[in-house]
Coordinates of N, CA, C and O in Angstrom, one line a residue:
M220 N 119.1 103.5 62.9 CA 118.6 102.1 62.9 C 118.9 101.5 64.2 O 118.0 100.8 64.8
I221 N 120.2 101.5 64.7 CA 120.5 100.9 65.9 C 119.7 101.5 67.1 O 119.3 100.8 68.0
R222 N 119.6 102.8 67.0 CA 118.8 103.5 68.1 C 117.4 103.0 68.1 O 116.8 102.8 69.1
Q223 N 116.8 102.7 67.0 CA 115.4 102.3 66.9 C 115.3 100.8 67.4 O 114.3 100.5 68.1
I224 N 116.3 100.0 67.1 CA 116.3 98.6 67.6 C 116.5 98.6 69.1 O 115.7 97.9 69.8
F225 N 117.4 99.5 69.6 CA 117.5 99.6 71.1 C 116.2 100.1 71.7 O 115.8 99.6 72.8
A226 N 115.5 101.1 71.2 CA 114.3 101.5 71.7 C 113.3 100.4 71.7 O 112.5 100.2 72.7
L227 N 113.1 99.6 70.7 CA 112.2 98.5 70.6 C 112.5 97.5 71.7 O 111.7 97.0 72.4
I228 N 113.8 97.1 71.8 CA 114.2 96.2 72.8 C 113.9 96.7 74.2 O 113.4 96.0 75.1
S229 N 114.1 98.0 74.4 CA 113.8 98.5 75.8 C 112.3 98.4 76.0 O 111.9 98.2 77.2
V230 N 111.5 98.7 75.1 CA 110.0 98.7 75.2 C 109.7 97.2 75.6 O 108.8 97.0 76.4
I231 N 110.1 96.3 74.8 CA 109.8 94.9 75.1 C 110.3 94.4 76.4 O 109.5 93.8 77.1
F232 N 111.5 94.9 76.8 CA 112.0 94.5 78.1 C 111.2 95.0 79.2 O 110.8 94.3 80.1
V233 N 110.9 96.3 79.2 CA 110.1 97.0 80.2 C 108.7 96.4 80.3 O 108.2 96.1 81.3
A234 N 108.1 96.2 79.1 CA 106.7 95.7 79.1 C 106.7 94.3 79.6 O 105.8 93.9 80.3
G235 N 107.7 93.5 79.3 CA 107.8 92.1 79.9 C 108.0 92.0 81.3 O 107.6 91.1 81.9
C236 N 108.5 93.1 81.9 CA 108.8 93.1 83.4 C 107.7 93.7 84.2 O 107.6 93.5 85.4
S237 N 106.8 94.4 83.5 CA 105.7 95.1 84.2 C 104.5 94.1 84.4 O 104.4 93.2 83.6
Q238 N 103.6 94.4 85.3 CA 102.5 93.6 85.6 C 101.3 94.5 85.4 O 101.2 95.5 85.9
P239 N 100.4 94.0 84.5 CA 99.1 94.8 84.3 C 98.4 95.0 85.6 O 98.4 94.1 86.5
S240 N 97.7 96.1 85.8 CA 97.0 96.4 87.0 C 96.0 95.3 87.5 O 95.8 95.0 88.6
Y241 N 95.4 94.6 86.5 CA 94.4 93.6 86.8 C 95.0 92.3 87.3 O 94.3 91.4 87.8
D242 N 96.3 92.2 87.2 CA 97.0 91.0 87.8 C 97.4 91.2 89.2 O 97.9 90.2 89.9
I243 N 97.3 92.4 89.8 CA 97.7 92.6 91.2 C 96.6 91.9 92.1 O 95.4 92.2 92.1
Q244 N 97.1 91.0 93.0 CA 96.2 90.3 93.9 C 96.0 91.2 95.1 O 96.9 91.8 95.7
G245 N 94.7 91.2 95.5 CA 94.4 91.9 96.7 C 94.9 91.2 98.0 O 95.2 90.0 97.9
A246 N 95.0 91.9 99.1 CA 95.5 91.3 100.3 C 94.3 90.4 100.8 O 93.2 90.7 100.6
P247 N 94.7 89.2 101.4 CA 93.7 88.3 101.8 C 92.9 88.9 103.0 O 93.4 89.7 103.8
L248 N 91.6 88.6 103.1 CA 90.8 89.1 104.1 C 91.2 88.5 105.4 O 91.0 89.1 106.5
M249 N 91.6 87.2 105.4 CA 91.9 86.5 106.7 C 93.5 86.2 106.5 O 93.8 85.0 106.1
P250 N 94.3 87.1 106.8 CA 95.8 86.9 106.3 C 96.5 85.7 107.0 O 97.5 85.3 106.5
D251 N 96.0 85.3 108.2 CA 96.7 84.1 108.8 C 95.8 83.0 109.0 O 96.1 82.1 109.8
Q252 N 94.7 82.9 108.4 CA 93.7 81.9 108.6 C 93.7 81.0 107.4 O 93.6 81.4 106.3
A253 N 93.6 79.7 107.6 CA 93.6 78.7 106.5 C 92.6 77.5 106.8 O 92.2 77.3 107.9
V254 N 92.3 76.9 105.7 CA 91.4 75.7 105.9 C 92.2 74.5 105.1 O 92.7 74.8 104.0
V255 N 92.2 73.4 105.6 CA 92.9 72.2 105.1 C 92.0 71.2 104.6 O 91.0 70.9 105.3
F256 N 92.2 70.7 103.3 CA 91.4 69.6 102.7 C 92.3 68.4 102.3 O 93.2 68.7 101.5
D257 N 92.0 67.3 102.8 CA 92.5 66.1 102.2 C 91.9 66.0 100.8 O 90.7 66.5 100.7
I258 N 92.5 65.3 99.9 CA 91.8 65.2 98.5 C 91.2 63.9 98.4 O 89.9 63.9 98.2
D259 N 91.9 62.8 98.3 CA 91.3 61.5 98.0 C 90.4 60.9 99.1 O 90.9 60.7 100.2
G260 N 89.2 60.8 98.8 CA 88.2 60.3 99.8 C 87.5 61.4 100.6 O 86.4 61.2 101.2
T261 N 88.0 62.6 100.4 CA 87.4 63.7 101.1 C 86.7 64.7 100.0 O 85.6 64.9 100.0
L262 N 87.5 65.0 99.0 CA 87.0 65.8 97.9 C 86.6 64.8 96.8 O 85.8 65.3 95.9
T263 N 86.9 63.6 96.8 CA 86.5 62.6 95.9 C 85.6 61.6 96.7 O 85.8 61.6 98.0
P264 N 84.8 60.8 96.0 CA 83.9 60.0 96.8 C 84.6 58.9 97.6 O 84.2 58.5 98.7
K265 N 85.7 58.4 97.0 CA 86.5 57.3 97.6 C 87.9 57.5 97.3 O 88.2 58.2 96.3
P266 N 88.9 57.0 98.1 CA 90.3 57.2 97.7 C 90.7 56.8 96.4 O 91.5 57.4 95.8
I267 N 90.0 55.7 95.8 CA 90.4 55.3 94.5 C 89.6 56.0 93.4 O 89.9 55.8 92.3
A268 N 88.6 56.8 93.7 CA 87.8 57.4 92.7 C 88.4 58.8 92.4 O 87.7 59.8 92.6
I269 N 89.6 58.8 91.8 CA 90.4 60.1 91.8 C 89.9 60.9 90.6 O 90.4 62.1 90.5
Y270 N 89.0 60.4 89.8 CA 88.6 61.3 88.6 C 87.2 61.9 88.8 O 86.7 62.6 88.1
S271 N 86.7 61.6 90.0 CA 85.3 62.1 90.4 C 85.4 63.0 91.6 O 86.1 62.8 92.5
A272 N 84.6 64.1 91.4 CA 84.5 65.0 92.6 C 83.3 64.7 93.4 O 82.2 64.4 92.9
R273 N 83.4 64.7 94.7 CA 82.3 64.5 95.6 C 81.3 65.7 95.4 O 81.7 66.9 95.3
E274 N 80.0 65.5 95.4 CA 79.0 66.6 95.2 C 79.2 67.6 96.2 O 79.3 67.2 97.5
D275 N 79.1 68.8 96.0 CA 79.1 70.0 96.9 C 80.5 70.3 97.5 O 80.7 71.2 98.2
A276 N 81.5 69.4 97.2 CA 82.8 69.6 97.8 C 83.5 71.0 97.3 O 84.0 71.7 98.1
A277 N 83.4 71.2 96.1 CA 84.0 72.4 95.4 C 83.3 73.6 96.0 O 83.8 74.7 96.3
Q278 N 81.9 73.5 96.2 CA 81.2 74.7 96.8 C 81.6 75.0 98.2 O 81.8 76.2 98.6
A279 N 81.9 73.9 99.0 CA 82.3 74.1 100.4 C 83.7 74.8 100.3 O 83.9 75.8 101.1
A280 N 84.6 74.3 99.6 CA 85.9 75.0 99.5 C 85.8 76.4 99.0 O 86.5 77.3 99.5
Q281 N 84.9 76.7 98.0 CA 84.7 78.0 97.5 C 84.2 78.9 98.5 O 84.6 80.1 98.5
L282 N 83.4 78.5 99.4 CA 82.8 79.4 100.5 C 84.0 79.9 101.3 O 84.0 81.1 101.6
Y283 N 84.8 79.1 101.7 CA 86.0 79.5 102.5 C 86.9 80.4 101.7 O 87.4 81.5 102.2
A284 N 87.2 80.1 100.5 CA 88.1 80.9 99.6 C 87.5 82.3 99.4 O 88.2 83.3 99.5
Q285 N 86.2 82.3 99.1 CA 85.5 83.7 98.8 C 85.5 84.5 100.1 O 85.5 85.7 100.0
A286 N 85.6 83.8 101.3 CA 85.6 84.6 102.6 C 87.1 85.1 102.9 O 87.3 85.7 103.9
G287 N 88.0 84.7 102.0 CA 89.4 85.1 102.3 C 90.3 84.2 102.9 O 91.5 84.5 103.2
Y288 N 89.9 83.0 103.2 CA 90.8 82.0 103.8 C 91.7 81.3 102.8 O 91.3 81.1 101.7
K289 N 92.9 81.0 103.2 CA 93.9 80.3 102.5 C 93.4 78.9 102.4 O 93.0 78.3 103.4
I290 N 93.5 78.3 101.2 CA 93.1 76.9 101.0 C 94.4 76.0 100.9 O 95.2 76.3 100.1
V291 N 94.4 75.0 101.7 CA 95.6 74.1 101.6 C 95.1 72.7 101.3 O 94.2 72.2 102.0
Y292 N 95.6 72.1 100.2 CA 95.3 70.7 99.8 C 96.4 69.8 100.1 O 97.5 70.1 99.9
L293 N 96.1 68.7 100.7 CA 97.0 67.6 101.0 C 96.7 66.3 100.4 O 95.5 65.9 100.3
S294 N 97.7 65.6 99.8 CA 97.4 64.2 99.3 C 98.6 63.4 99.4 O 99.7 63.8 99.1
A295 N 98.4 62.1 99.7 CA 99.4 61.2 99.7 C 99.3 60.2 98.5 O 99.8 59.1 98.5
R296 N 98.7 60.7 97.5 CA 98.5 59.9 96.2 C 99.8 59.5 95.6 O 100.8 60.2 95.7
T297 N 99.8 58.4 95.0 CA 101.0 57.8 94.4 C 101.5 58.8 93.4 O 100.8 59.4 92.6
P298 N 102.9 58.9 93.3 CA 103.5 59.9 92.4 C 103.0 59.8 90.9 O 102.8 60.7 90.2
L299 N 102.7 58.5 90.4 CA 102.3 58.3 89.0 C 101.0 59.1 88.7 O 100.8 59.5 87.6
L300 N 100.1 59.3 89.8 CA 98.8 60.0 89.5 C 98.8 61.4 90.1 O 97.7 62.0 90.2
Q301 N 99.9 62.0 90.6 CA 99.9 63.3 91.2 C 99.8 64.5 90.2 O 99.2 65.5 90.6
S302 N 100.4 64.3 89.1 CA 100.5 65.4 88.1 C 99.1 66.0 87.7 O 99.0 67.1 87.4
G303 N 98.1 65.2 87.7 CA 96.8 65.6 87.3 C 96.0 66.4 88.3 O 94.9 66.9 88.0
I304 N 96.5 66.5 89.6 CA 95.7 67.1 90.6 C 95.4 68.6 90.4 O 94.2 68.9 90.5
P305 N 96.3 69.4 90.0 CA 95.9 70.8 89.8 C 94.9 71.0 88.7 O 93.9 71.7 88.9
K306 N 95.0 70.2 87.6 CA 94.0 70.3 86.5 C 92.7 69.8 87.0 O 91.6 70.4 86.7
W307 N 92.7 68.7 87.8 CA 91.4 68.2 88.3 C 90.7 69.2 89.2 O 89.5 69.4 89.1
L308 N 91.5 69.8 90.1 CA 90.9 70.7 91.0 C 90.2 71.9 90.2 O 89.1 72.2 90.5
K309 N 91.0 72.5 89.3 CA 90.4 73.5 88.5 C 89.2 73.1 87.6 O 88.2 73.8 87.7
A310 N 89.2 72.0 87.0 CA 88.1 71.5 86.2 C 86.9 71.2 86.9 O 85.8 71.2 86.4
N311 N 87.1 70.9 88.2 CA 85.9 70.6 89.1 C 85.5 71.8 90.0 O 84.6 71.6 90.8
G312 N 86.0 73.0 89.7 CA 85.5 74.2 90.4 C 86.1 74.4 91.7 O 85.5 75.3 92.5
F313 N 87.2 73.8 92.2 CA 87.8 74.0 93.4 C 88.6 75.3 93.3 O 89.2 75.6 92.3
P314 N 88.7 76.0 94.4 CA 89.5 77.3 94.4 C 91.0 77.0 94.3 O 91.4 75.9 94.7
E315 N 91.7 78.0 93.9 CA 93.1 77.9 93.9 C 93.6 77.7 95.4 O 92.9 78.2 96.3
G316 N 94.7 77.1 95.6 CA 95.3 76.8 96.9 C 96.6 76.2 96.8 O 97.1 75.9 95.7
S317 N 97.2 76.0 97.9 CA 98.5 75.4 97.9 C 98.3 73.9 97.9 O 97.5 73.4 98.7
I318 N 99.0 73.2 97.1 CA 98.9 71.8 97.0 C 100.1 71.1 97.5 O 101.2 71.4 97.0
H319 N 100.0 70.2 98.4 CA 101.2 69.5 99.0 C 101.0 68.0 98.7 O 100.0 67.4 99.2
L320 N 102.0 67.4 98.1 CA 102.0 66.0 97.7 C 103.2 65.3 98.3 O 104.3 65.9 98.4
T321 N 103.1 64.0 98.5 CA 104.2 63.3 99.0 C 105.4 63.3 97.9 O 105.1 63.2 96.8
Q322 N 106.6 63.4 98.5 CA 107.7 63.6 97.6 C 108.7 62.5 97.8 O 109.7 62.3 97.0
S323 N 108.6 61.6 98.8 CA 109.6 60.6 99.1 C 108.9 59.3 99.6 O 107.7 59.3 99.8
R324 N 109.7 58.3 99.6 CA 109.2 57.0 100.0 C 108.7 57.1 101.5 O 107.7 56.5 101.8
A325 N 109.5 57.8 102.3 CA 109.1 58.1 103.7 C 107.7 58.7 103.8 O 106.9 58.3 104.7
D326 N 107.5 59.7 103.1 CA 106.2 60.4 103.0 C 105.1 59.4 102.7 O 104.0 59.4 103.3
R327 N 105.4 58.6 101.7 CA 104.4 57.6 101.2 C 104.1 56.5 102.2 O 103.0 55.8 102.2
S328 N 105.1 56.2 103.0 CA 105.0 55.1 103.9 C 104.3 55.5 105.3 O 103.8 54.7 106.0
D329 N 104.2 56.9 105.5 CA 103.6 57.3 106.7 C 102.9 58.6 106.4 O 103.4 59.7 106.5
H330 N 101.6 58.5 105.8 CA 100.8 59.6 105.4 C 100.6 60.6 106.5 O 100.6 61.8 106.3
A331 N 100.3 60.1 107.7 CA 100.0 61.0 108.8 C 101.2 61.9 109.1 O 101.1 63.1 109.3
A332 N 102.4 61.4 109.2 CA 103.6 62.1 109.5 C 103.9 63.1 108.4 O 104.3 64.3 108.7
F333 N 103.7 62.8 107.1 CA 103.8 63.7 106.0 C 102.9 64.9 106.2 O 103.3 66.1 106.2
K334 N 101.6 64.6 106.4 CA 100.6 65.8 106.5 C 100.8 66.5 107.8 O 100.7 67.8 107.7
Q335 N 101.2 65.9 108.9 CA 101.4 66.6 110.0 C 102.7 67.6 109.9 O 102.6 68.7 110.3
R336 N 103.7 67.1 109.2 CA 104.9 68.0 109.0 C 104.6 69.2 108.2 O 105.0 70.3 108.5
V337 N 103.8 69.0 107.1 CA 103.4 70.1 106.3 C 102.6 71.2 107.1 O 102.9 72.4 107.1
L338 N 101.6 70.7 107.9 CA 100.8 71.6 108.7 C 101.6 72.2 109.9 O 101.3 73.4 110.2
Q339 N 102.5 71.5 110.4 CA 103.4 72.2 111.4 C 104.2 73.3 110.8 O 104.5 74.3 111.5
Q340 N 104.6 73.1 109.6 CA 105.4 74.2 108.9 C 104.6 75.4 108.7 O 105.0 76.5 108.9
Y341 N 103.3 75.2 108.4 CA 102.3 76.4 108.3 C 102.2 77.0 109.7 O 102.3 78.2 109.7
A342 N 102.0 76.3 110.6 CA 101.8 76.8 112.0 C 103.1 77.6 112.4 O 103.0 78.6 113.0
A343 N 104.2 77.0 112.1 CA 105.4 77.8 112.5 C 105.6 79.0 111.7 O 106.3 80.0 112.3
K344 N 104.9 79.2 110.7 CA 104.9 80.5 109.9 C 103.8 81.4 110.3 O 103.5 82.4 109.7
G345 N 103.0 81.0 111.3 CA 102.0 81.9 111.9 C 100.6 81.6 111.4 O 99.6 82.3 111.7
W346 N 100.4 80.5 110.6 CA 99.0 80.2 110.0 C 98.2 79.5 111.1 O 98.7 78.7 112.0
H347 N 96.9 79.8 111.1 CA 96.0 79.1 112.0 C 94.9 78.5 111.2 O 94.3 79.1 110.3
F348 N 94.6 77.2 111.5 CA 93.6 76.5 110.7 C 92.2 76.6 111.5 O 92.1 76.2 112.6
V349 N 91.3 77.1 110.7 CA 89.9 77.2 111.2 C 89.1 76.0 111.0 O 88.1 75.8 111.6
A350 N 89.5 75.2 110.0 CA 88.8 73.9 109.8 C 89.8 73.0 109.0 O 90.6 73.4 108.2
A351 N 89.6 71.7 109.3 CA 90.4 70.7 108.6 C 89.4 69.5 108.3 O 88.6 69.0 109.1
Y352 N 89.5 69.1 107.1 CA 88.6 68.0 106.5 C 89.3 66.8 106.1 O 90.4 67.0 105.3
G353 N 88.8 65.6 106.4 CA 89.5 64.4 106.0 C 88.6 63.2 106.0 O 87.4 63.4 106.5
D354 N 89.1 62.1 105.5 CA 88.2 60.9 105.5 C 88.9 59.7 106.2 O 88.3 58.7 106.3
S355 N 90.2 59.8 106.5 CA 90.9 58.7 107.0 C 91.5 59.0 108.4 O 91.8 60.1 108.7
S356 N 91.8 57.9 109.1 CA 92.3 58.0 110.5 C 93.7 58.8 110.4 O 94.0 59.5 111.3
T357 N 94.4 58.6 109.3 CA 95.7 59.2 109.2 C 95.6 60.7 109.1 O 96.4 61.5 109.6
D358 N 94.5 61.2 108.4 CA 94.2 62.7 108.3 C 94.0 63.2 109.8 O 94.5 64.2 110.1
F359 N 93.2 62.5 110.5 CA 92.8 63.0 111.8 C 94.0 63.0 112.8 O 94.2 63.9 113.6
V360 N 94.9 61.9 112.7 CA 96.1 61.9 113.5 C 97.0 63.1 113.0 O 97.6 63.8 113.9
A361 N 97.1 63.4 111.8 CA 98.0 64.5 111.3 C 97.5 65.8 111.8 O 98.2 66.7 112.3
Y362 N 96.2 66.0 111.7 CA 95.6 67.3 112.0 C 95.7 67.5 113.6 O 96.1 68.6 114.0
G363 N 95.4 66.5 114.4 CA 95.6 66.6 115.8 C 97.1 66.9 116.2 O 97.4 67.7 117.0
G364 N 97.9 66.1 115.6 CA 99.4 66.2 115.8 C 100.0 67.6 115.4 O 101.0 68.0 116.0
A365 N 99.3 68.3 114.5 CA 99.7 69.6 114.0 C 99.1 70.7 114.9 O 99.4 71.9 114.7
G366 N 98.3 70.3 115.9 CA 97.8 71.2 116.9 C 96.5 71.8 116.5 O 96.0 72.8 117.2
I367 N 95.8 71.2 115.5 CA 94.5 71.7 115.2 C 93.5 71.2 116.2 O 93.4 70.1 116.5
D368 N 92.7 72.2 116.7 CA 91.7 71.8 117.7 C 90.7 70.8 117.2 O 90.2 70.9 116.1
K369 N 90.4 69.8 118.0 CA 89.5 68.8 117.6 C 88.2 69.3 117.2 O 87.5 68.8 116.3
R370 N 87.7 70.4 117.8 CA 86.4 71.1 117.4 C 86.5 71.7 116.0 O 85.5 72.1 115.5
R371 N 87.6 71.6 115.4 CA 87.8 72.2 114.0 C 88.1 71.1 112.9 O 88.4 71.4 111.8
I372 N 88.0 69.9 113.4 CA 88.3 68.7 112.5 C 87.0 68.0 112.2 O 86.2 67.7 113.1
F373 N 86.8 67.9 110.8 CA 85.6 67.3 110.4 C 85.9 66.1 109.5 O 86.7 66.1 108.7
A374 N 85.1 65.0 109.8 CA 85.2 63.8 109.0 C 84.1 63.7 108.0 O 83.0 64.0 108.2
L375 N 84.5 63.1 106.8 CA 83.5 62.7 105.8 C 83.6 61.2 105.6 O 84.6 60.6 105.5
K376 N 82.3 60.6 105.6 CA 82.2 59.2 105.3 C 82.6 59.0 103.9 O 82.2 59.7 103.0
R377 N 83.3 57.9 103.6 CA 83.6 57.5 102.2 C 82.3 56.9 101.7 O 81.5 56.3 102.4
V378 N 82.0 57.2 100.4 CA 80.8 56.7 99.8 C 80.8 55.2 100.0 O 81.7 54.5 99.7
G379 N 79.6 54.7 100.4 CA 79.4 53.2 100.6 C 79.8 52.8 102.0 O 79.6 51.6 102.3
Q380 N 80.4 53.6 102.9 CA 80.7 53.2 104.2 C 79.7 53.6 105.1 O 79.0 54.6 105.0
A381 N 79.5 52.8 106.2 CA 78.4 53.0 107.2 C 78.8 54.1 108.2 O 78.0 54.8 108.8
E382 N 80.2 54.3 108.5 CA 80.7 55.2 109.4 C 81.9 55.9 108.9 O 82.6 55.4 108.0
C383 N 82.2 57.0 109.6 CA 83.5 57.7 109.4 C 84.6 56.8 110.0 O 84.4 56.1 111.0
Q384 N 85.8 57.0 109.6 CA 86.9 56.3 110.1 C 87.2 56.9 111.5 O 86.9 58.0 111.7
P385 N 87.7 56.1 112.4 CA 87.9 56.6 113.8 C 89.0 57.7 113.8 O 89.9 57.7 113.0
G386 N 88.8 58.6 114.8 CA 89.8 59.6 115.0 C 89.3 60.8 115.8 O 88.2 60.8 116.2
G387 N 90.1 61.8 115.9 CA 89.8 62.9 116.8 C 89.1 64.0 115.9 O 89.7 64.9 115.4
W388 N 87.8 63.8 115.7 CA 87.0 64.8 114.9 C 85.8 65.2 115.7 O 85.4 64.5 116.6
V389 N 85.2 66.3 115.4 CA 84.1 66.8 116.1 C 82.8 66.3 115.5 O 81.7 66.1 116.2
A390 N 82.7 66.1 114.2 CA 81.5 65.7 113.6 C 81.8 64.8 112.3 O 82.8 65.0 111.7
C391 N 80.9 63.8 112.0 CA 81.0 63.0 110.9 C 79.9 63.3 109.9 O 78.7 63.3 110.3
Y392 N 80.2 63.5 108.7 CA 79.2 63.9 107.7 C 79.2 62.8 106.5 O 80.2 62.3 106.1
S393 N 78.0 62.6 106.1 CA 77.8 61.6 104.9 C 78.1 62.4 103.6 O 78.4 61.7 102.6
S394 N 77.9 63.7 103.6 CA 78.0 64.4 102.4 C 78.5 65.9 102.7 O 78.4 66.3 103.8
W395 N 79.0 66.6 101.6 CA 79.3 67.9 101.8 C 78.0 68.8 102.0 O 78.1 69.8 102.6
A396 N 76.9 68.4 101.4 CA 75.7 69.2 101.6 C 75.3 69.3 103.1 O 74.9 70.4 103.4
E397 N 75.7 68.3 103.9 CA 75.3 68.4 105.3 C 76.2 69.5 106.0 O 75.8 70.1 107.0
Q398 N 77.4 69.7 105.4 CA 78.3 70.6 106.0 C 78.2 72.1 105.6 O 78.5 73.0 106.2
L399 N 77.5 72.3 104.4 CA 77.4 73.7 103.8 C 76.7 74.7 104.7 O 77.3 75.8 104.9
E400 N 75.7 74.3 105.4 CA 75.0 75.2 106.3 C 75.9 75.6 107.5 O 76.0 76.8 107.9
S401 N 76.7 74.7 108.0 CA 77.6 74.9 109.1 C 78.7 75.9 108.6 O 79.1 76.8 109.4
I402 N 79.2 75.7 107.4 CA 80.3 76.6 106.9 C 79.7 78.0 106.7 O 80.3 79.0 107.1
V403 N 78.5 78.1 106.1 CA 77.9 79.5 106.0 C 77.7 80.1 107.4 O 78.0 81.3 107.5
A404 N 77.2 79.4 108.3 CA 77.0 80.0 109.7 C 78.4 80.4 110.3 O 78.5 81.5 110.9
L405 N 79.4 79.6 110.1 CA 80.7 79.9 110.6 C 81.3 81.2 110.0 O 81.9 82.0 110.6
L406 N 81.0 81.4 108.7 CA 81.5 82.6 108.0 C 80.7 83.8 108.1 O 81.1 84.9 107.7
R407 N 79.5 83.7 108.7 CA 78.7 84.9 108.9 C 79.4 85.9 109.8 O 79.9 85.5 110.9
P408 N 79.4 87.1 109.5 CA 80.0 88.2 110.3 C 79.2 88.4 111.7 O 78.2 88.1 111.9

């Protein structure tokens, strides 16, 4: 009887430690290439419209993810509203990615410094950003400060605004639909 219990425990222990073959993740196609997305105002229509996804934003992010790029999400959203971000991204069709949120009062008081620091940590580990998307001047300051080439920084107008916020970006788009063709062209072999 003890031998049978021991055998059952061994089977449970070994089975619990093993990973089914379908859970093994393939190597990324672009092992050191990433794309960064601000969330509020970039993937949403406005910074305060946190429950709405901007049309075609998920499709744009999916194009990069399907091509093998690492997706990095950044948000300086208030802590009270941060916990819903992963569920919101998934529910709206955004690809999996690393999510970085402000953790301290200092981060929340200087959004650009927070985002720049996160991106510099990626760069220090060998990551290269092929594109960075944002809607606010703090995004553009952070991207430039992290060493992202201005030709790879793209601005999105907030819904209802006449212009993109000022900053070091190469192009200003009213919608993600305008950017989809450029993304597809960039990703063509």
